[in-house]
Short mmCIF file of C-alpha atoms in Angstrom, two decimals:
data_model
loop_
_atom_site.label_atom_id
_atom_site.label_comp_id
_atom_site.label_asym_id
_atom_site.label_seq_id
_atom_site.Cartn_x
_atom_site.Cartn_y
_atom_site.Cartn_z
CA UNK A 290 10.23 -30.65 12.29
CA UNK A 291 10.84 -34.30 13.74
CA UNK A 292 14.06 -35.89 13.05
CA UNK A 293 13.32 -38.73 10.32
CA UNK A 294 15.48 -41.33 8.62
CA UNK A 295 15.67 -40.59 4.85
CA UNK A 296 17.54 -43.71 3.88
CA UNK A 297 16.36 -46.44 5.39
CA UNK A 298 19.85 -47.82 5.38
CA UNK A 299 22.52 -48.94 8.17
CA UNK A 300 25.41 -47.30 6.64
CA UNK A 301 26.53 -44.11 5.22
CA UNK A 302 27.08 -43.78 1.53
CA UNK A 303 30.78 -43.52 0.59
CA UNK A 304 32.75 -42.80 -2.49
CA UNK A 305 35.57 -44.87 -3.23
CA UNK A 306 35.54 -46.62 -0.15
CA UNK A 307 35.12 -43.23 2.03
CA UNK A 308 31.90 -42.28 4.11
CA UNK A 309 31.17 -39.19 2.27
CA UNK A 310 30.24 -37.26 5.37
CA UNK A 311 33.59 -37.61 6.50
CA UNK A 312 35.26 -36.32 3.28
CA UNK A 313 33.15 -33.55 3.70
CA UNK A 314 34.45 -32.41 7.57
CA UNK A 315 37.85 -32.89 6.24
CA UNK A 316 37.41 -30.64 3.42
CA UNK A 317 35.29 -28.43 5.44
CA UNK A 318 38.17 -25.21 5.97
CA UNK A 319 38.85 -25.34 2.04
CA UNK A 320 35.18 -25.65 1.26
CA UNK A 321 34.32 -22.70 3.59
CA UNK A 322 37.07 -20.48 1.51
CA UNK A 323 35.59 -21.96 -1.92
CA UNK A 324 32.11 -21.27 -0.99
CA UNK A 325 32.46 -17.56 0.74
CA UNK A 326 34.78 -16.65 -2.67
CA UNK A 327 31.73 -17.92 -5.00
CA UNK A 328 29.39 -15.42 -2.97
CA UNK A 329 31.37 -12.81 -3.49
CA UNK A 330 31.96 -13.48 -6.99
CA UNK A 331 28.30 -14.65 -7.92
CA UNK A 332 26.10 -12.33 -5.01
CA UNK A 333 27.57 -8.89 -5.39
CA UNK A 334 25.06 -7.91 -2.31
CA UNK A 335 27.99 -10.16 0.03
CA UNK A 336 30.68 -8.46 -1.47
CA UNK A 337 29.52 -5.07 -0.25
CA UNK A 338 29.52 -6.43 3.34
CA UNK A 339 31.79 -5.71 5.71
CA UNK A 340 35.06 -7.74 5.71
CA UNK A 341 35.10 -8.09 9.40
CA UNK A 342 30.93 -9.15 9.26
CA UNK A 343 31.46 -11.54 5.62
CA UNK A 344 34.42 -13.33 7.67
CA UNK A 345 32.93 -13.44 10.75
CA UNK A 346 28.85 -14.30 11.04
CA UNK A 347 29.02 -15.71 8.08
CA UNK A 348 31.77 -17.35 7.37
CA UNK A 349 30.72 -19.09 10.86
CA UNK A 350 26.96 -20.23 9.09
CA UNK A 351 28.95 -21.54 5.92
CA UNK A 352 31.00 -23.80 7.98
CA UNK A 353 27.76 -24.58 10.21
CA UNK A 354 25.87 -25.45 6.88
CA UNK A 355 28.95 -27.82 5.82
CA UNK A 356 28.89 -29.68 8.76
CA UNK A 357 25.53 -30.00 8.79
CA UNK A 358 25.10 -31.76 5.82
CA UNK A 359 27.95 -34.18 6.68
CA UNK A 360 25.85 -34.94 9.73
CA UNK A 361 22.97 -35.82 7.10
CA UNK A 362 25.12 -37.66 5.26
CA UNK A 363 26.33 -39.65 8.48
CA UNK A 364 23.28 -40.61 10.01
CA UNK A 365 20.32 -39.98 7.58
CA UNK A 366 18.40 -37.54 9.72
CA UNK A 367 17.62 -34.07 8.86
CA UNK A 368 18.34 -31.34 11.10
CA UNK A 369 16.63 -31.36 14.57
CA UNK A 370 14.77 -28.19 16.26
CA UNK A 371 17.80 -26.49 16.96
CA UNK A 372 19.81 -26.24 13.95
CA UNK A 373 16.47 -25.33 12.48
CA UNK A 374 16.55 -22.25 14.57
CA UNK A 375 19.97 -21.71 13.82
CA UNK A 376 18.78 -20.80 10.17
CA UNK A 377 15.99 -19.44 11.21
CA UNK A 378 18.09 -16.74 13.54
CA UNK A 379 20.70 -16.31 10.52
CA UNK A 380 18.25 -15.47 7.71
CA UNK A 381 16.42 -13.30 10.04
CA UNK A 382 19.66 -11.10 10.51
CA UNK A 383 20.48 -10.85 6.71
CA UNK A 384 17.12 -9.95 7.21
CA UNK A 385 17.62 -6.57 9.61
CA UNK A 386 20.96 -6.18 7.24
CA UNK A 387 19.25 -5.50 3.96
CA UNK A 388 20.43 -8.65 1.82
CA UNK A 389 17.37 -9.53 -0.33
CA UNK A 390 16.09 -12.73 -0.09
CA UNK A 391 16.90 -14.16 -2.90
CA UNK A 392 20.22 -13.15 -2.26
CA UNK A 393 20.26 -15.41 0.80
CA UNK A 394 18.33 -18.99 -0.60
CA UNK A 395 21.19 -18.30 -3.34
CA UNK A 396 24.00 -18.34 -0.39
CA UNK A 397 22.65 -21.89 0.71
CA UNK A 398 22.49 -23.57 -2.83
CA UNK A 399 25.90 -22.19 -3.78
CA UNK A 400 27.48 -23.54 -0.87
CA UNK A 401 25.79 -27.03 -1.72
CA UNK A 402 26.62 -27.11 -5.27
CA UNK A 403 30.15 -26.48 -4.12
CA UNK A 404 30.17 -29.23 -1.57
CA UNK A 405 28.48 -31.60 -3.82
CA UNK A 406 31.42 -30.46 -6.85
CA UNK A 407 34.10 -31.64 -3.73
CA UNK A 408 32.68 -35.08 -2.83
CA UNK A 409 31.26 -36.17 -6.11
CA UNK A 410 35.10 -35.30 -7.59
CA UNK A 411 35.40 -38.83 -5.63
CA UNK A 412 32.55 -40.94 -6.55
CA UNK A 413 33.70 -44.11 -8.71
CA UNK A 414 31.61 -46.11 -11.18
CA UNK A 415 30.52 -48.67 -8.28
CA UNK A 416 28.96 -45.78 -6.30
CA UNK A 417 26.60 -44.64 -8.34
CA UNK A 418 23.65 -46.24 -5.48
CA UNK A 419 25.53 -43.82 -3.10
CA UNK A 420 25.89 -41.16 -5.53
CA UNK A 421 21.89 -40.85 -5.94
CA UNK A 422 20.96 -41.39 -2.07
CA UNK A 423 23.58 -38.29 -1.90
CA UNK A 424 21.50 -36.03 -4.54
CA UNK A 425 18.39 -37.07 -3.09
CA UNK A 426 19.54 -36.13 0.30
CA UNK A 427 20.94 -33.30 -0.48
CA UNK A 428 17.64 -32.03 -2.40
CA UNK A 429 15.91 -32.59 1.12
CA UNK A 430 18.34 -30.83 2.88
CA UNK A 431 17.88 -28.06 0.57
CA UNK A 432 13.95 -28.09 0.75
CA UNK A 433 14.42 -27.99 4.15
CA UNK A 434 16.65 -25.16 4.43
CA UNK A 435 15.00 -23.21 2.02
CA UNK A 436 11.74 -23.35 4.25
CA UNK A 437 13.90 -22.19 7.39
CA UNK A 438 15.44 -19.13 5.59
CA UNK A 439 12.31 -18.02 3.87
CA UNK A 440 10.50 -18.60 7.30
CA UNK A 441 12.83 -16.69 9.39
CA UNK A 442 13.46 -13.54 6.74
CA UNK A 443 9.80 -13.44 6.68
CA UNK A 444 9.31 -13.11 10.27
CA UNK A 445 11.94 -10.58 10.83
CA UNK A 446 10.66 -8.07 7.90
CA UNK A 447 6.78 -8.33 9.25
CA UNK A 448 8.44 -6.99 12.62
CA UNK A 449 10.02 -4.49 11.24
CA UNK A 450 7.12 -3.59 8.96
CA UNK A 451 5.05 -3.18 11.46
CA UNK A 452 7.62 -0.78 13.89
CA UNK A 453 7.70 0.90 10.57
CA UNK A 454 3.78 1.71 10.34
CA UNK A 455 3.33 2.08 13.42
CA UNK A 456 6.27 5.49 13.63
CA UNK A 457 4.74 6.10 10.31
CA UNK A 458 1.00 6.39 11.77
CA UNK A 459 2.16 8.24 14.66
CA UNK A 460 4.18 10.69 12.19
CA UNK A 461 0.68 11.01 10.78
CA UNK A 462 -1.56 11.58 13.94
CA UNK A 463 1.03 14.42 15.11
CA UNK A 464 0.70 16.18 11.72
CA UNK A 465 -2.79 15.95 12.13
CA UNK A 466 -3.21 17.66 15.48
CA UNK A 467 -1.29 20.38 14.49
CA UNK A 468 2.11 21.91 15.87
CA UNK A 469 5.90 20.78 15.08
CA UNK A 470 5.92 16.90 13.78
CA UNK A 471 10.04 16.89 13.81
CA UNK A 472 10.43 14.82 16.72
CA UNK A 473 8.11 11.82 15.47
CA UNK A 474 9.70 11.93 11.75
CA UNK A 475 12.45 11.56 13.38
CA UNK A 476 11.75 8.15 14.95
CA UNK A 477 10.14 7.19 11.81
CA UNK A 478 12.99 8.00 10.15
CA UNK A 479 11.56 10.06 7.59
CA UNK A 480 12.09 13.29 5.89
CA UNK A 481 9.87 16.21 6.70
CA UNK A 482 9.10 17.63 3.34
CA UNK A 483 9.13 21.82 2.14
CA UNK A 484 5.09 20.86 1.66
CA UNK A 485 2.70 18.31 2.05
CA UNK A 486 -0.15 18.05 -0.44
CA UNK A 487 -3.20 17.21 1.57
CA UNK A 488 -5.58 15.03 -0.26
CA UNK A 489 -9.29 14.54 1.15
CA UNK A 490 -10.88 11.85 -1.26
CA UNK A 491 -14.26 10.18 -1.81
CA UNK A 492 -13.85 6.57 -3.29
CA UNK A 493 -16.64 5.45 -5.42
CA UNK A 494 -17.33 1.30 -5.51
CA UNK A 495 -15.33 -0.38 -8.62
CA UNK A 496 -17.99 -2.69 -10.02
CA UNK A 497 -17.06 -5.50 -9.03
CA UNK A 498 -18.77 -4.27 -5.48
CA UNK A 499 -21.67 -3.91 -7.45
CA UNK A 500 -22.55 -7.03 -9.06
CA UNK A 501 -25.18 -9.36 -7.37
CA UNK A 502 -23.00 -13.01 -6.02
CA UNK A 503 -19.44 -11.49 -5.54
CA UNK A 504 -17.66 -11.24 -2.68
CA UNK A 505 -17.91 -7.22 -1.90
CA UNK A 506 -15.54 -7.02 0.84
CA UNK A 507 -12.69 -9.35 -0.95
CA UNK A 508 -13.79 -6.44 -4.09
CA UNK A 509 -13.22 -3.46 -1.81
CA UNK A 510 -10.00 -4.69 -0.08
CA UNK A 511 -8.82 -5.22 -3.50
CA UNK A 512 -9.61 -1.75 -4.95
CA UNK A 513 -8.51 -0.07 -1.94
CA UNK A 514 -4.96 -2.22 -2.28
CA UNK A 515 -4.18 -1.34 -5.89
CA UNK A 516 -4.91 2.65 -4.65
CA UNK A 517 -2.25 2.41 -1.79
CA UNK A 518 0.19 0.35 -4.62
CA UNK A 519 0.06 3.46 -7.08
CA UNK A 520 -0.07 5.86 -4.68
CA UNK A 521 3.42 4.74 -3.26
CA UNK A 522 4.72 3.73 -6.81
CA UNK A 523 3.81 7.29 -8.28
CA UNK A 524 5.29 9.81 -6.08
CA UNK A 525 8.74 9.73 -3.82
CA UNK A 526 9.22 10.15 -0.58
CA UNK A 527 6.82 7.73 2.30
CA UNK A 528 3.31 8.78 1.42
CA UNK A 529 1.28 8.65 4.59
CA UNK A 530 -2.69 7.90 4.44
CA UNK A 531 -5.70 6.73 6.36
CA UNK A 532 -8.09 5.16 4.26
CA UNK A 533 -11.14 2.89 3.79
CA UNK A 534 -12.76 1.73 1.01
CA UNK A 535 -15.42 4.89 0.47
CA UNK A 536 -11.97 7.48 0.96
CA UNK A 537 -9.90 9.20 3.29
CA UNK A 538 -7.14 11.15 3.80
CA UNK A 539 -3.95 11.08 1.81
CA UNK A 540 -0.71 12.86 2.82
CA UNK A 541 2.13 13.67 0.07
CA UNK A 542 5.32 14.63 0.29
CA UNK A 543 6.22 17.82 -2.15
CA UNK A 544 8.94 19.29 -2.96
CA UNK A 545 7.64 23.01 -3.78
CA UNK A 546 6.80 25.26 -0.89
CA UNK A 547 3.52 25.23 -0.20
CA UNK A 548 3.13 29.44 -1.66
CA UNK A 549 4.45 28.78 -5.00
CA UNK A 550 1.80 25.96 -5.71
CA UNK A 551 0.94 26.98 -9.21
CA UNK A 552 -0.95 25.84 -12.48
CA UNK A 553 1.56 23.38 -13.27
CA UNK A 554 1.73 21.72 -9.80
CA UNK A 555 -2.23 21.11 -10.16
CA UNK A 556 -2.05 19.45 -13.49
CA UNK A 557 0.37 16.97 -12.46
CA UNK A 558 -1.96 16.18 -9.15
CA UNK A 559 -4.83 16.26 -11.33
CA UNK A 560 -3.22 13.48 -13.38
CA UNK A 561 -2.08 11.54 -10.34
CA UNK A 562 -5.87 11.65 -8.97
CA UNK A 563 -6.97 10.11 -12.66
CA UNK A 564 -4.62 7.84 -12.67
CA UNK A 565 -5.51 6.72 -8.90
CA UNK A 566 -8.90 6.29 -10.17
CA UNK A 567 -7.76 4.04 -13.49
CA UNK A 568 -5.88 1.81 -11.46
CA UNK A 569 -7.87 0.79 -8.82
CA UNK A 570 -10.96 0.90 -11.35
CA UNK A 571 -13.45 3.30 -9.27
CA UNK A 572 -14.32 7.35 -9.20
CA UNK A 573 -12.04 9.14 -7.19
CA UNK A 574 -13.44 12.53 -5.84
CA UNK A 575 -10.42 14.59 -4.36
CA UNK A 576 -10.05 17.50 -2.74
CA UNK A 577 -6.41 19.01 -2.52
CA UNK A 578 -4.69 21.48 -0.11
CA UNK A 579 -1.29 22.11 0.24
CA UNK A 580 0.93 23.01 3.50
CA UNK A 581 3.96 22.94 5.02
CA UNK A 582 3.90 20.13 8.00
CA UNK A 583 3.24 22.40 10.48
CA UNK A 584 0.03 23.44 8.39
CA UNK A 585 -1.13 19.95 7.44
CA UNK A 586 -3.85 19.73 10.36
CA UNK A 587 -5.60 23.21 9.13
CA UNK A 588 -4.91 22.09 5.25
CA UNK A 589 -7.10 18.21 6.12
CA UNK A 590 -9.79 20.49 7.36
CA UNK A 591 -9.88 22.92 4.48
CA UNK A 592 -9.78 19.64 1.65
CA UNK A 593 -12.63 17.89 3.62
CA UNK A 594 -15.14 20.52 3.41
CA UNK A 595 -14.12 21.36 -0.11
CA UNK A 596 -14.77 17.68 -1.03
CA UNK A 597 -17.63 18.25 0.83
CA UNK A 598 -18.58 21.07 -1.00
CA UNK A 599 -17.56 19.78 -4.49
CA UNK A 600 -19.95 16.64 -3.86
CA UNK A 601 -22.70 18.69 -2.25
CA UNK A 602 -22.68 20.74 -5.65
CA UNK A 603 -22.46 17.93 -8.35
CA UNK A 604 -18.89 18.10 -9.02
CA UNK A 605 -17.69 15.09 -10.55
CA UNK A 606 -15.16 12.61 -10.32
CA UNK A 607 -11.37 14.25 -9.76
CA UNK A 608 -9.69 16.72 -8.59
CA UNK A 609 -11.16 20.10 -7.07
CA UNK A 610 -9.23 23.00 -5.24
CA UNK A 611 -10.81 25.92 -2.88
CA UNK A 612 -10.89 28.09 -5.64
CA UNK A 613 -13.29 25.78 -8.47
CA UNK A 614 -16.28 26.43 -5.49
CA UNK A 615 -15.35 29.76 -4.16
CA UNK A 616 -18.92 30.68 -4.26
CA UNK A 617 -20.20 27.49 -3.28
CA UNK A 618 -17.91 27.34 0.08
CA UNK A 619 -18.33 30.53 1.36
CA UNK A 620 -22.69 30.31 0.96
CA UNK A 621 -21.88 27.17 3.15
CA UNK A 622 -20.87 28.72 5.73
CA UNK A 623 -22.59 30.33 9.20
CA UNK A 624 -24.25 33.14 8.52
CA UNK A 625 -27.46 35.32 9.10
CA UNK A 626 -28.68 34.77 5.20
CA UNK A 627 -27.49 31.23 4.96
CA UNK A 628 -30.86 30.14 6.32
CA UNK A 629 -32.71 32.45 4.38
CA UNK A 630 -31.36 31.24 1.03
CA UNK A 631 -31.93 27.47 2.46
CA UNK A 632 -35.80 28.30 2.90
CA UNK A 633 -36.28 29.19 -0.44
CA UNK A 634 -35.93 25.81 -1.25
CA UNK A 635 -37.94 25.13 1.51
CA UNK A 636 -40.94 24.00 -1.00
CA UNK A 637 -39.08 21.08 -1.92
CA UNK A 638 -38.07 19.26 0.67
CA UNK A 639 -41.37 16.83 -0.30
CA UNK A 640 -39.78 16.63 -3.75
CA UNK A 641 -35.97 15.12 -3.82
CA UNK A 642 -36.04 14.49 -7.39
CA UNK A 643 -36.83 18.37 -8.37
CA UNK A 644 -33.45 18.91 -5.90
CA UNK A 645 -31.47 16.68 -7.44
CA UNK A 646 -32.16 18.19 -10.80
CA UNK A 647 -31.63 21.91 -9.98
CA UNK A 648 -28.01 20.39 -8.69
CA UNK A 649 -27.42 18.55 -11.45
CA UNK A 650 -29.06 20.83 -14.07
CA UNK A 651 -26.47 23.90 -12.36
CA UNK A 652 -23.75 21.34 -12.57
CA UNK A 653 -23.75 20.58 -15.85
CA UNK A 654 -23.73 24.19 -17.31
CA UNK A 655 -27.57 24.40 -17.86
CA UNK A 656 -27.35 21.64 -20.56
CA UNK A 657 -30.48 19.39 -20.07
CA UNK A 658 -28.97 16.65 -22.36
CA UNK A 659 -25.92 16.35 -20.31
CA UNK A 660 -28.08 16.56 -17.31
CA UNK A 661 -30.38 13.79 -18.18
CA UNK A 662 -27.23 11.25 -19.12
CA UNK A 663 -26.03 11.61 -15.28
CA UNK A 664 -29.35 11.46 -13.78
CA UNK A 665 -30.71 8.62 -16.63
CA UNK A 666 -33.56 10.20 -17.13
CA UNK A 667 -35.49 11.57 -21.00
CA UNK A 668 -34.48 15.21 -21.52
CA UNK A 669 -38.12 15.70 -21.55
CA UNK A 670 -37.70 14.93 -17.59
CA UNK A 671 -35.38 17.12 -16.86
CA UNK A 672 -37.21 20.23 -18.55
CA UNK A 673 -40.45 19.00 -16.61
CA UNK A 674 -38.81 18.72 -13.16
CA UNK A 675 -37.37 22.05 -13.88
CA UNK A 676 -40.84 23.47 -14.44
CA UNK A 677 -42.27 22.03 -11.32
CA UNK A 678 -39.39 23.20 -9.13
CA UNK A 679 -39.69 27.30 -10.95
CA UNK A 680 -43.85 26.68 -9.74
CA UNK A 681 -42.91 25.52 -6.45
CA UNK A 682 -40.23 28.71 -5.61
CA UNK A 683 -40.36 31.04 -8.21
CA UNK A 684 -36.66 30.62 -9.57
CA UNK A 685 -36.07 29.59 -13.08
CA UNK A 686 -33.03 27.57 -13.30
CA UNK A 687 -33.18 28.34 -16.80
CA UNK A 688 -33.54 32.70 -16.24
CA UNK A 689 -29.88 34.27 -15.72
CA UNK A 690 -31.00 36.31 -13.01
CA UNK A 691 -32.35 33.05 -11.26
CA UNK A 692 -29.10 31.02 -12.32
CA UNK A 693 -26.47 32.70 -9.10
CA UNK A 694 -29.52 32.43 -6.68
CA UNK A 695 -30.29 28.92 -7.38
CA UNK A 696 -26.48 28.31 -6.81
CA UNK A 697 -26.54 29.78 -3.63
CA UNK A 698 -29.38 28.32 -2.23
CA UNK A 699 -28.34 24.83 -3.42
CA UNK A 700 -25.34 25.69 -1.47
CA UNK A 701 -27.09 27.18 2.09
CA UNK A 702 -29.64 24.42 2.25
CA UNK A 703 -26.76 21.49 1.73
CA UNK A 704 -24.96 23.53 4.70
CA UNK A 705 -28.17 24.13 6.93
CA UNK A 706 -28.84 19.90 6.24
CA UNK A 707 -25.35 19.27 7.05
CA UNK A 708 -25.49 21.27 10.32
CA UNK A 709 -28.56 19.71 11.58
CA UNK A 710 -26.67 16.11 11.35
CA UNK A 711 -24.06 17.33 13.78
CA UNK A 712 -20.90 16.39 11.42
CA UNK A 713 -17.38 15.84 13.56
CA UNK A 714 -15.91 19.07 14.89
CA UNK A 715 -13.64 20.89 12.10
CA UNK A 716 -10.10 18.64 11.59
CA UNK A 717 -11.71 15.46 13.08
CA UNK A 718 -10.63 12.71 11.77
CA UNK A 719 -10.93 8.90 12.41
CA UNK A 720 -8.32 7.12 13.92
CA UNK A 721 -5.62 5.80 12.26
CA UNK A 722 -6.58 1.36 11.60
CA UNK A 723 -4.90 -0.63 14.22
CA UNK A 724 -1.75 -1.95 13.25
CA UNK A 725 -0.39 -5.51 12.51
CA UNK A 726 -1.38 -5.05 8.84
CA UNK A 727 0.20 -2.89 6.50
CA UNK A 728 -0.96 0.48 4.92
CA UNK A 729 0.03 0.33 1.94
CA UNK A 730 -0.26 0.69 2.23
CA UNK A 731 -0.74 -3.38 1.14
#
């Protein structure tokens, strides 16, 4: 900012026949003892300082401040480029020392209501023209400073953010390849928790994506935002994900050992996958494994093929563990009869919508009602379509016998499909987003 003159005037205002800046640098000792005892007193973050740091560093930018605003005072010019830095610099270390913000913007209006208690003291009736060119410069000084600190605290945190995410992303990628992750949690500074509990999740579009006019990337950003918000406000520990706005991966930090995850462990990850879902107002489709650190690379494998799975085989929305599609997950994999139960769908493949019943149809526990409200269709459909696929292979989806072959077909014949689109090699995962903008992840 350009030095300016804010008065328009050739002298400095005094009070009772005193330049006010000058009453100010004599008083400046006993103002610096008045205004670090008010921070202690009114700022209980200063107080916990060190006595050495809250007499030295600081006691140094009180006095700075003072005489600073006597130099305003004197010659009607804010601060130039370098005191301006000298904020800057200041509020950037209470910055790297912890002391909220607030914290500091209050240090720098304390001290002025305290200097402006010591020279007003002075003013007499005849000075009230000085009195409000005093307030008025003060309120620019303050506007001014304000900027500075907010500016330069600002600054500091992004850089640390970022060294932050970018320890944290590397703490990630190592957990992912596999083998001991101690070394990077330790330069993240981080914890390395009994267990992990690896989440693999599809992200359905919140409707606001949907609708015809809107802004669908502002829409996804958002949705994707309030997921990483109450995924770090619901569980302790540092969280660690890579995610975009149809899923990802989600790492969390747990506290029981990976063998004694039990019943009551799923329920309460079952509720923190609904809950996911409320808040960021889409369908959240998770798989869930759980390891200890060293495991977590095998465990993101497992949970993306049984989300896979899970989708593959009309599972809805939330959450679904290895053993809900036992059956389903072992059809799907290599095998001499996997293709052979794939074929018998074979007379389909011209026919989609007869496929998507069957899945749905299996899905839904054989209830053609509850089939025909997912797939918006007349129950009348859905008995039809399931007529015209029993013609076409000779399974009844609604015969028991037919009922466990239909499954496992359904199952093969997602597989074989899924193996003829040469998917990424077993634990691949995208890289983590570049860095620069937090994770978290908003």
């Amino acid at each position: 900012m350009t030095a300016h003159n804010t008065a328009g005037r050739d002298s400095a205002p005094q009070f009772g026949g005193v330049p006010v800046h000058k009453r100010l640098q004599g008083a400046a000792g006993t103002l610096e003892r008045a205004v670090m005892a008010r921070l202690v007193e009114r700022l209980p973050v200063y107080g916990t300082l060190p006595s050495e740091h809250l007499g030295g560093d600081i006691a140094r930018q009180v006095t700075r401040s003072i005489r600073g605003f006597a130099e305003v005072l004197r010659t009607g010019d804010l601060p130039g480029r370098e005191e301006q830095t000298a904020i800057r610099e200041s509020s950037a270390r209470r910055a790297d020392e912890g002391v909220p913000l607030e914290a500091v913007v209050s240090a720098y209006h304390l001290g002025a209501e305290e200097c402006a208690t010591q020279v007003f003291s002075a003013a007499e009736p005849g000075d009230l023209c000085d009195v409000l060119l005093v307030q008025r410069q003060l309120l620019v000084y303050l506007r001014l400073v304000s900027c500075e600190v907010a500016a330069g605290y600002v600054q500091e945190r992004q850089m640390a953010l970022a060294d932050e995410q970018v320890a944290l992303q590397s703490l990630l990628s190592r957990l992912l390849e596999g083998g001991s992750p101690q070394a990077a949690a330790d330069r993240a500074g981080v914890r390395l928790p009994p267990c992990y509990l690896v989440l693999s999740i599809a992200v359905g579009p919140h409707p606001d994506e949907l609708v015809p006019g809107v802004n669908h990337v502002v829409a996804g950003r958002r949705k994707l935002r309030r997921l990483r918000n109450e995924l770090q406000r619901r569980t302790s520990g540092v969280p660690l994900s890579v995610l975009s706005g149809d899923g990802g991966l989600v790492l969390i930090p747990y506290e029981t050992p990976a063998v004694d995850f039990g019943p009551a462990d799923r329920e309460r990850l079952a509720a923190l996958v609904e809950q996911l879902g409320r808040t960021c107002g889409a369908e959240l489709l998770a798989a869930a494994a759980a390891a200890a650190p060293e495991g977590v690379a095998e465990a993101a494998r497992l949970a993306g093929e049984v989300r896979d799975v899970a989708r593959a085989s009309g599972r809805g929305p939330g959450l679904h563990l290895l053993e809900d599609v036992l059956l389903e997950y072992q059809l799907s994999r290599p095998s001499p009869a996997r293709a052979g139960l794939a074929a018998l769908l074979g007379p389909l493949d011209a026919r989609p919508e007869l496929v998507d019943t069957l899945r749905v149809f299996l899905a839904c526990g054989l209830d053609r009602r509850r089939a025909a409200a997912r797939l918006q269709v007349h129950p009348n459909t859905v008995d039809y379509r399931l007529r015209k696929a029993a013609e076409f292979t000779g399974l009844d989806a609604g015969r028991g016998t037919d009922v466990l072959t239909l499954r496992a077909a359904l199952a093969a014949r997602d597989a074989e499909l899924g193996s003829r689109l040469a998917p990424p090699a077993p634990g691949h995962l995208p890289p983590p987003p570049t860095l620069g903008k937090a994770n978290p992840v908003p």
